[in-house]
CSV table of C-alpha atoms and ligand atoms in Angstrom, one decimal:
chain,number,residue,atom,x,y,z
A,211,UNK,CA,-20.5,-44.3,279.4
A,212,UNK,CA,-20.1,-46.7,276.2
A,213,UNK,CA,-17.3,-45.9,273.4
A,214,UNK,CA,-17.2,-47.8,270.3
A,215,UNK,CA,-13.7,-48.0,268.9
A,216,UNK,CA,-12.6,-49.5,265.5
A,217,UNK,CA,-9.3,-51.2,265.8
A,218,UNK,CA,-6.9,-51.8,262.8
A,219,UNK,CA,-3.8,-53.7,264.0
A,220,UNK,CA,-2.2,-53.7,260.7
A,221,UNK,CA,1.2,-55.4,259.8
A,222,UNK,CA,4.6,-55.7,261.2
A,223,UNK,CA,4.6,-54.5,264.9
A,224,UNK,CA,1.1,-53.2,264.6
A,225,UNK,CA,-0.7,-56.0,266.5
A,226,UNK,CA,2.0,-56.3,269.3
A,227,UNK,CA,1.8,-52.6,270.0
A,228,UNK,CA,-2.1,-52.2,269.7
A,229,UNK,CA,-2.5,-55.2,272.3
A,230,UNK,CA,-0.6,-52.9,274.7
A,231,UNK,CA,-2.9,-49.8,274.1
A,232,UNK,CA,-6.0,-52.0,274.4
A,233,UNK,CA,-4.8,-53.4,277.8
A,234,UNK,CA,-4.3,-49.8,278.9
A,235,UNK,CA,-7.8,-48.6,277.7
A,236,UNK,CA,-9.2,-51.5,279.5
A,237,UNK,CA,-7.5,-50.6,282.8
A,238,UNK,CA,-8.9,-46.9,282.5
A,239,UNK,CA,-12.3,-48.3,281.7
A,240,UNK,CA,-12.3,-50.6,284.7
A,241,UNK,CA,-10.8,-47.7,287.1
A,242,UNK,CA,-13.2,-44.9,285.8
A,243,UNK,CA,-16.3,-46.9,284.8
A,244,UNK,CA,-16.1,-46.5,280.9
A,245,UNK,CA,-17.2,-49.1,278.6
A,246,UNK,CA,-14.8,-49.4,275.6
A,247,UNK,CA,-16.0,-51.8,273.1
A,248,UNK,CA,-13.5,-52.8,270.1
A,249,UNK,CA,-14.4,-53.8,266.6
A,250,UNK,CA,-11.6,-55.0,264.6
A,251,UNK,CA,-11.1,-54.2,261.1
A,252,UNK,CA,-8.6,-54.8,258.3
A,253,UNK,CA,-6.3,-52.4,256.3
A,254,UNK,CA,-3.0,-52.6,254.7
A,255,UNK,CA,-1.0,-55.8,253.9
A,256,UNK,CA,-3.1,-58.0,256.2
A,257,UNK,CA,-6.3,-56.8,254.2
A,258,UNK,CA,-4.4,-57.4,250.9
A,259,UNK,CA,-3.8,-61.1,251.8
A,260,UNK,CA,-7.4,-61.6,252.8
A,261,UNK,CA,-9.5,-59.6,250.5
A,262,UNK,CA,-7.2,-58.4,247.7
A,263,UNK,CA,-7.6,-54.7,248.7
A,264,UNK,CA,-5.6,-52.5,251.2
A,265,UNK,CA,-8.9,-50.8,252.2
A,266,UNK,CA,-12.0,-53.2,252.1
A,267,UNK,CA,-15.3,-51.5,252.1
A,268,UNK,CA,-16.3,-53.4,255.3
A,269,UNK,CA,-13.4,-51.6,257.1
A,270,UNK,CA,-14.9,-48.1,256.2
A,271,UNK,CA,-18.3,-49.2,257.3
A,272,UNK,CA,-17.0,-50.3,260.6
A,273,UNK,CA,-15.3,-47.1,261.1
A,274,UNK,CA,-18.6,-45.2,260.2
A,275,UNK,CA,-20.3,-47.2,262.9
A,276,UNK,CA,-17.7,-46.3,265.6
A,277,UNK,CA,-16.7,-43.2,267.6
A,278,UNK,CA,-13.0,-43.3,266.9
A,279,UNK,CA,-10.3,-45.5,265.3
A,280,UNK,CA,-7.1,-46.9,266.8
A,281,UNK,CA,-4.4,-47.6,264.1
A,282,UNK,CA,-1.2,-49.7,264.4
A,283,UNK,CA,0.8,-49.5,261.1
A,284,UNK,CA,0.8,-50.9,257.6
A,285,UNK,CA,3.3,-52.1,255.1
A,286,UNK,CA,6.3,-54.4,254.9
A,287,UNK,CA,8.5,-56.0,252.3
A,288,UNK,CA,6.1,-58.7,251.5
A,289,UNK,CA,4.0,-56.2,249.6
A,290,UNK,CA,7.0,-54.2,248.1
A,291,UNK,CA,6.5,-55.5,244.7
A,292,UNK,CA,3.0,-54.4,244.4
A,293,UNK,CA,2.2,-51.3,242.1
A,294,UNK,CA,1.9,-48.0,243.8
A,295,UNK,CA,-1.8,-47.9,243.9
A,296,UNK,CA,-2.0,-51.4,245.4
A,297,UNK,CA,0.4,-51.1,248.1
A,298,UNK,CA,-0.7,-51.3,251.8
A,299,UNK,CA,0.0,-47.8,252.6
A,300,UNK,CA,-2.7,-46.8,250.2
A,301,UNK,CA,-5.1,-48.2,252.6
A,302,UNK,CA,-4.0,-45.5,255.2
A,303,UNK,CA,-4.2,-42.7,252.6
A,304,UNK,CA,-7.6,-43.7,251.4
A,305,UNK,CA,-8.8,-44.2,254.9
A,306,UNK,CA,-7.9,-40.4,255.8
A,307,UNK,CA,-9.4,-39.3,252.5
A,308,UNK,CA,-12.8,-41.3,252.9
A,309,UNK,CA,-13.1,-40.4,256.7
A,310,UNK,CA,-12.6,-36.5,255.9
A,311,UNK,CA,-9.6,-36.5,258.4
A,312,UNK,CA,-8.3,-33.2,257.4
A,313,UNK,CA,-6.3,-32.3,260.6
A,314,UNK,CA,-3.3,-34.2,261.6
A,315,UNK,CA,-2.1,-33.4,265.2
A,316,UNK,CA,1.5,-34.4,265.8
A,317,UNK,CA,2.7,-33.5,269.3
A,318,UNK,CA,6.6,-33.5,269.7
A,319,UNK,CA,7.3,-33.8,273.4
A,320,UNK,CA,10.6,-34.3,274.8
A,321,UNK,CA,10.6,-36.4,277.9
A,322,UNK,CA,13.1,-34.9,280.6
A,323,UNK,CA,14.1,-38.7,281.4
A,324,UNK,CA,15.2,-39.1,277.6
A,325,UNK,CA,16.9,-35.8,277.1
A,326,UNK,CA,20.2,-37.5,276.4
A,327,UNK,CA,18.6,-38.9,273.1
A,328,UNK,CA,17.9,-35.6,271.7
A,329,UNK,CA,20.4,-34.5,269.0
A,330,UNK,CA,20.4,-30.9,270.1
A,331,UNK,CA,22.7,-29.0,272.4
A,332,UNK,CA,21.2,-29.4,276.0
A,333,UNK,CA,20.8,-25.6,276.5
A,334,UNK,CA,18.5,-25.4,273.5
A,335,UNK,CA,16.1,-27.9,275.0
A,336,UNK,CA,16.5,-27.2,278.7
A,337,UNK,CA,13.3,-27.7,280.7
A,338,UNK,CA,11.8,-29.9,277.9
A,339,UNK,CA,10.0,-29.5,274.8
A,340,UNK,CA,6.2,-29.6,274.0
A,341,UNK,CA,5.4,-28.6,270.4
A,342,UNK,CA,2.1,-29.6,268.7
A,343,UNK,CA,2.2,-29.4,264.9
A,344,UNK,CA,-1.3,-29.1,263.0
A,345,UNK,CA,-0.9,-30.3,259.7
A,346,UNK,CA,-3.4,-30.1,256.9
A,347,UNK,CA,-3.9,-33.6,255.6
A,348,UNK,CA,-6.2,-34.0,252.6
A,349,UNK,CA,-5.2,-31.1,250.5
A,350,UNK,CA,-2.3,-29.5,248.8
A,351,UNK,CA,0.4,-31.1,246.4
A,352,UNK,CA,-0.2,-34.7,247.6
A,353,UNK,CA,-3.7,-34.5,246.4
A,354,UNK,CA,-3.2,-32.4,243.4
A,355,UNK,CA,-3.4,-33.5,239.7
A,356,UNK,CA,-0.3,-35.6,238.7
A,357,UNK,CA,0.9,-35.8,235.1
A,358,UNK,CA,3.9,-37.0,233.5
A,359,UNK,CA,4.7,-36.2,229.7
A,360,UNK,CA,7.7,-37.7,228.6
A,361,UNK,CA,10.6,-36.0,230.5
A,362,UNK,CA,8.2,-33.5,232.0
A,363,UNK,CA,6.3,-34.1,235.3
A,364,UNK,CA,3.9,-31.9,237.0
A,365,UNK,CA,2.2,-32.0,240.6
A,366,UNK,CA,-0.3,-29.4,241.2
A,367,UNK,CA,-0.6,-27.7,244.5
A,368,UNK,CA,-4.3,-26.6,245.2
A,369,UNK,CA,-6.0,-25.2,248.3
A,370,UNK,CA,-9.6,-23.9,248.6
A,371,UNK,CA,-10.4,-21.2,251.1
A,372,UNK,CA,-12.8,-23.6,252.9
A,373,UNK,CA,-10.1,-26.2,253.4
A,374,UNK,CA,-7.7,-23.5,255.0
A,375,UNK,CA,-10.6,-22.1,257.0
A,376,UNK,CA,-11.4,-25.6,258.7
A,377,UNK,CA,-7.8,-26.2,259.6
A,378,UNK,CA,-7.3,-22.7,261.1
A,379,UNK,CA,-10.3,-23.2,263.3
A,380,UNK,CA,-8.9,-26.4,264.6
A,381,UNK,CA,-5.5,-24.9,265.2
A,382,UNK,CA,-6.9,-21.8,267.0
A,383,UNK,CA,-9.1,-23.9,269.3
A,384,UNK,CA,-6.2,-26.3,270.2
A,385,UNK,CA,-4.0,-23.3,270.9
A,386,UNK,CA,-6.9,-21.9,273.1
A,387,UNK,CA,-6.4,-25.0,275.1
A,388,UNK,CA,-2.7,-24.9,275.4
A,389,UNK,CA,-0.5,-21.7,275.6
A,390,UNK,CA,-2.5,-19.5,273.2
A,391,UNK,CA,0.4,-19.1,270.8
A,392,UNK,CA,0.0,-20.2,267.2
A,393,UNK,CA,2.6,-19.8,264.6
A,394,UNK,CA,1.2,-20.3,260.9
A,395,UNK,CA,3.9,-21.7,258.6
A,396,UNK,CA,3.8,-20.9,254.9
A,397,UNK,CA,5.9,-19.8,251.8
A,398,UNK,CA,3.8,-16.6,251.1
A,399,UNK,CA,6.8,-15.1,249.5
A,400,UNK,CA,6.6,-17.4,246.7
A,401,UNK,CA,3.5,-19.5,246.5
A,402,UNK,CA,-0.4,-18.2,245.7
A,403,UNK,CA,-1.5,-21.2,247.7
A,404,UNK,CA,0.4,-19.8,250.7
A,405,UNK,CA,-0.7,-16.3,250.3
A,406,UNK,CA,-4.3,-17.6,250.5
A,407,UNK,CA,-3.3,-19.6,253.3
A,408,UNK,CA,-1.8,-16.5,255.3
A,409,UNK,CA,-4.9,-14.2,254.4
A,410,UNK,CA,-7.3,-16.9,255.6
A,411,UNK,CA,-5.5,-17.3,259.0
A,412,UNK,CA,-5.4,-13.5,259.4
A,413,UNK,CA,-9.1,-13.5,259.0
A,414,UNK,CA,-10.0,-16.5,261.2
A,415,UNK,CA,-7.7,-14.8,263.8
A,416,UNK,CA,-10.4,-12.3,264.5
A,417,UNK,CA,-12.6,-14.9,266.0
A,418,UNK,CA,-9.9,-15.9,268.4
A,419,UNK,CA,-8.7,-12.5,270.0
A,420,UNK,CA,-7.1,-14.5,272.9
A,421,UNK,CA,-4.7,-16.4,270.6
A,422,UNK,CA,-1.5,-14.7,269.6
A,423,UNK,CA,-1.0,-15.6,265.7
A,424,UNK,CA,2.4,-15.1,264.2
A,425,UNK,CA,3.7,-16.1,260.6
A,426,UNK,CA,6.8,-17.7,259.4
A,427,UNK,CA,8.2,-19.0,256.3
A,428,UNK,CA,8.8,-22.6,256.1
A,429,UNK,CA,12.4,-22.5,255.3
A,430,UNK,CA,12.9,-20.2,258.5
A,431,UNK,CA,10.7,-22.6,260.7
A,432,UNK,CA,12.9,-25.5,259.7
A,433,UNK,CA,15.9,-23.7,260.9
A,434,UNK,CA,14.2,-22.3,264.0
A,435,UNK,CA,13.0,-25.8,264.9
A,436,UNK,CA,16.6,-26.8,265.6
A,437,UNK,CA,18.0,-23.4,266.8
A,438,UNK,CA,15.4,-22.3,269.1
A,439,UNK,CA,12.9,-25.0,269.4
A,440,UNK,CA,11.4,-23.7,272.8
A,441,UNK,CA,9.8,-20.7,271.0
A,442,UNK,CA,7.2,-22.8,269.5
A,443,UNK,CA,3.9,-24.1,271.2
A,444,UNK,CA,1.3,-24.8,268.2
A,445,UNK,CA,2.5,-24.7,264.6
A,446,UNK,CA,-0.1,-24.8,261.9
A,447,UNK,CA,0.8,-25.7,258.3
A,448,UNK,CA,-0.1,-27.1,255.0
A,449,UNK,CA,0.2,-30.8,254.0
A,450,UNK,CA,3.8,-31.2,252.6
A,451,UNK,CA,5.4,-28.5,254.8
A,452,UNK,CA,3.7,-30.3,257.9
A,453,UNK,CA,5.1,-33.7,256.7
A,454,UNK,CA,8.6,-32.5,256.8
A,455,UNK,CA,8.4,-30.2,259.7
A,456,UNK,CA,6.7,-32.8,262.0
A,457,UNK,CA,9.4,-35.4,261.1
A,458,UNK,CA,12.1,-32.9,261.9
A,459,UNK,CA,10.4,-32.0,265.2
A,460,UNK,CA,10.1,-35.8,266.1
A,461,UNK,CA,13.7,-36.4,265.6
A,462,UNK,CA,14.5,-33.7,268.1
A,463,UNK,CA,12.6,-35.5,270.8
A,464,UNK,CA,14.7,-38.8,270.5
A,465,UNK,CA,12.8,-41.7,269.6
A,466,UNK,CA,9.9,-42.2,267.0
A,467,UNK,CA,8.8,-45.1,269.2
A,468,UNK,CA,7.4,-42.4,271.6
A,469,UNK,CA,5.3,-40.3,269.4
A,470,UNK,CA,1.6,-40.5,269.0
A,471,UNK,CA,-0.6,-38.7,266.4
A,472,UNK,CA,-4.1,-38.0,265.6
A,473,UNK,CA,-6.0,-37.3,262.4
A,474,UNK,CA,-9.4,-35.5,263.0
A,475,UNK,CA,-12.3,-34.8,260.9
A,476,UNK,CA,-15.6,-33.1,261.8
A,477,UNK,CA,-17.0,-36.0,263.8
A,478,UNK,CA,-14.4,-38.6,263.7
A,479,UNK,CA,-10.7,-39.1,264.8
A,480,UNK,CA,-8.2,-41.7,263.9
A,481,UNK,CA,-5.2,-42.2,266.3
A,482,UNK,CA,-1.9,-43.9,265.5
A,483,UNK,CA,1.8,-43.9,266.1
A,484,UNK,CA,4.0,-41.8,263.9
A,485,UNK,CA,6.2,-44.8,263.0
A,486,UNK,CA,5.7,-47.4,260.5
A,487,UNK,CA,5.5,-51.2,260.9
A,488,UNK,CA,9.0,-51.8,261.8
A,489,UNK,CA,9.4,-55.2,259.8
A,490,UNK,CA,13.1,-55.5,261.0
A,491,UNK,CA,11.9,-56.1,264.6
A,492,UNK,CA,8.2,-57.4,264.2
A,493,UNK,CA,7.5,-60.4,266.3
A,494,UNK,CA,10.4,-60.1,268.5
A,495,UNK,CA,8.9,-58.1,271.5
A,496,UNK,CA,11.4,-55.2,270.7
A,497,UNK,CA,8.8,-52.6,269.7
A,498,UNK,CA,8.3,-49.6,272.0
A,499,UNK,CA,4.3,-49.4,272.5
A,500,UNK,CA,4.6,-45.9,274.0
A,501,UNK,CA,3.6,-44.1,270.8
A,502,UNK,CA,0.6,-46.3,270.4
A,503,UNK,CA,-0.3,-45.9,274.1
A,504,UNK,CA,-0.1,-42.0,274.0
A,505,UNK,CA,-2.2,-42.3,270.7
A,506,UNK,CA,-4.9,-44.0,272.9
A,507,UNK,CA,-4.5,-41.2,275.3
A,508,UNK,CA,-5.0,-38.7,272.6
A,509,UNK,CA,-8.2,-40.6,271.6
A,510,UNK,CA,-9.5,-40.1,275.0
A,511,UNK,CA,-8.7,-36.4,275.0
A,512,UNK,CA,-9.7,-35.3,271.4
A,513,UNK,CA,-12.6,-37.8,270.5
A,514,UNK,CA,-14.2,-38.7,274.0
A,515,UNK,CA,-13.3,-35.4,276.0
A,516,UNK,CA,-11.9,-37.6,278.8
A,517,UNK,CA,-9.1,-35.1,279.6
A,518,UNK,CA,-8.4,-36.5,283.1
A,519,UNK,CA,-8.1,-40.1,282.0
A,520,UNK,CA,-5.8,-38.9,279.1
A,521,UNK,CA,-3.5,-37.2,281.5
A,522,UNK,CA,-3.5,-40.4,283.8
A,523,UNK,CA,-2.1,-42.3,280.8
A,524,UNK,CA,0.6,-39.7,280.1
A,525,UNK,CA,1.6,-39.4,283.6
A,526,UNK,CA,1.9,-43.4,283.9
A,527,UNK,CA,4.1,-43.3,280.9
A,528,UNK,CA,6.4,-40.6,282.3
A,529,UNK,CA,6.6,-42.4,285.5
A,530,UNK,CA,7.6,-45.7,283.7
A,531,UNK,CA,10.4,-43.7,282.0
A,532,UNK,CA,11.5,-42.0,285.3
A,533,UNK,CA,11.6,-45.4,286.9
A,534,UNK,CA,14.1,-46.3,284.5
A,535,UNK,CA,11.9,-48.8,282.2
A,536,UNK,CA,13.3,-48.8,278.7
A,537,UNK,CA,12.4,-50.8,275.5
A,538,UNK,CA,15.7,-51.5,273.3
A,539,UNK,CA,15.1,-48.2,271.1
A,540,UNK,CA,15.5,-46.0,274.0
A,541,UNK,CA,18.0,-47.8,276.2
A,542,UNK,CA,21.6,-46.6,276.3
A,543,UNK,CA,24.3,-49.1,275.8
A,544,UNK,CA,24.4,-51.7,278.6
A,545,UNK,CA,21.1,-50.6,280.0
A,546,UNK,CA,18.7,-53.4,281.0
A,547,UNK,CA,15.5,-53.6,278.7
A,548,UNK,CA,11.9,-54.6,278.8
A,549,UNK,CA,9.8,-56.2,276.2
A,550,UNK,CA,6.9,-54.7,274.4
A,551,UNK,CA,4.5,-56.5,276.5
A,552,UNK,CA,6.4,-55.9,279.8
A,553,UNK,CA,6.3,-51.9,279.0
A,554,UNK,CA,2.5,-52.4,278.6
A,555,UNK,CA,2.2,-54.3,281.8
A,556,UNK,CA,4.2,-51.6,283.7
A,557,UNK,CA,2.2,-48.8,282.4
A,558,UNK,CA,-1.1,-50.6,283.1
A,559,UNK,CA,0.1,-51.2,286.7
A,560,UNK,CA,1.1,-47.6,287.1
A,561,UNK,CA,-2.4,-46.5,286.1
A,562,UNK,CA,-3.8,-48.8,288.5
A,563,UNK,CA,-2.0,-47.3,291.6
B,630,LIG,P1,9.4,-47.5,260.4
B,630,LIG,O1,8.9,-46.4,261.2
B,630,LIG,O2,8.6,-48.6,260.4
B,630,LIG,O3,10.9,-48.0,261.0
B,630,LIG,C1,12.0,-47.1,261.0
B,630,LIG,C2,13.0,-47.6,262.0
B,630,LIG,O4,12.4,-47.3,263.3
B,630,LIG,C3,13.2,-49.1,262.1
B,630,LIG,O5,14.5,-49.3,262.4
B,630,LIG,C4,12.3,-49.6,263.2
B,630,LIG,O6,12.8,-50.9,263.7
B,630,LIG,C5,12.3,-48.4,264.0
B,630,LIG,N1,11.0,-48.4,264.8
B,630,LIG,C6,9.8,-47.8,264.3
B,630,LIG,N2,9.0,-48.0,265.3
B,630,LIG,C7,9.5,-48.5,266.4
B,630,LIG,C8,9.0,-48.8,267.6
B,630,LIG,N3,7.8,-48.6,268.1
B,630,LIG,N4,9.9,-49.3,268.7
B,630,LIG,C9,11.1,-49.4,268.2
B,630,LIG,N5,11.7,-49.3,267.0
B,630,LIG,C10,10.8,-48.6,266.1
B,630,LIG,O7,9.7,-47.0,259.0
B,630,LIG,P2,10.3,-47.7,257.6
B,630,LIG,O8,11.4,-48.8,258.1
B,630,LIG,O9,10.6,-46.7,256.6
B,630,LIG,O10,8.9,-48.5,257.2
B,630,LIG,C11,8.6,-49.8,257.4
B,630,LIG,C12,7.3,-50.1,256.6
B,630,LIG,O11,6.3,-49.3,257.2
B,630,LIG,C13,7.2,-49.5,255.1
B,630,LIG,O12,6.4,-50.7,254.6
B,630,LIG,C14,6.4,-48.3,255.2
B,630,LIG,O13,5.8,-47.9,254.1
B,630,LIG,C15,5.6,-48.6,256.3
B,630,LIG,N6,5.1,-47.1,257.1
B,630,LIG,C16,3.8,-47.2,257.4
B,630,LIG,C17,3.3,-46.1,258.2
B,630,LIG,C18,2.1,-46.2,258.7
B,630,LIG,O14,1.3,-47.3,258.8
B,630,LIG,N7,1.5,-45.0,259.4
B,630,LIG,C19,4.2,-44.9,258.4
B,630,LIG,C20,5.6,-45.1,258.0
B,630,LIG,C21,5.9,-46.2,257.3
């Protein structure tokens, strides 16, 4: 079958890591008879340099003509002096908003082979971790009205019922495909938006009787993630709580170079590593491409419904790690390392076996 993929390599390590993911998709295509077509587009600093805008209209047009978007990372010191609204990162925020990508999926998976990198006590993560955070991405305080009046500043937090309903459906459907356990995180003891959130989740739960829904306050969830992380399977939460909790969950797993993410809308998905453009290591072959490779695997699962092919990539990554291949970020002192390209080649080869 034919699949059209928009590709935004971006800045810093973006081009290096995306090249590895494409190599892997090509291998999957060759082996399982899929035709992946790539259409490159610009965003972030590279787009500012070429067009003056962090998100040119042409990029949106390309996205609208494709089935999914594979995204590297944007930003870097070169553009630090620009005003907030002109910065490369604005391209990313706008992209999510314009494409209606309201559900952010952030898996936090701890690979058994890298358990030494986990900052928690070994008994708390025995047998590994596999948590999926579903974060609402286009509402809440980040998108509310912002006002500064002299010494006073206001950020407004708003949620409409329909925004909560659609993310709740997504979270329940994902929980159905996993262990059928969903924890909805809010601050319903204090915030009106959270009370609406909790009411709505309870209502939607009636449509998914096979999923066990529970509720947790965000402050408690932040503690539980480090004291008893294995209790969690799928966590659903609003934009800002999700931003903080998903970073906390990712740090438990060891390296940000390993974690993928997806941003889903009604008919479109964008897939990207959770890390940034890492300007400190750009162009040196030191970047870990695994987060981007696993983002491509998520694309196969969530946008193209190619479950088997997605798992083949995940298993090849696990195999590469269990065989002892390490990029610098996940290598212990004195351990031999492989470059970005070498890690891509190894995973490609393992898929071919
Ligand atoms: P960062 O994630 O780029 O880097 C943080 C640290 O992690 C650095 O030491 C970096 O070398 C390391 N790191 C990140 N990815 C790695 C990988 N794949 N392999 C090995 N090591 C890796 O965060 P930062 O330094 O705060 O931000 C750098 C730039 O990226 C900034 O301009 C920031 O705004 C931007 N940024 C972009 C995105 C995005 O495009 N989605 C997200 C976060 C930050």
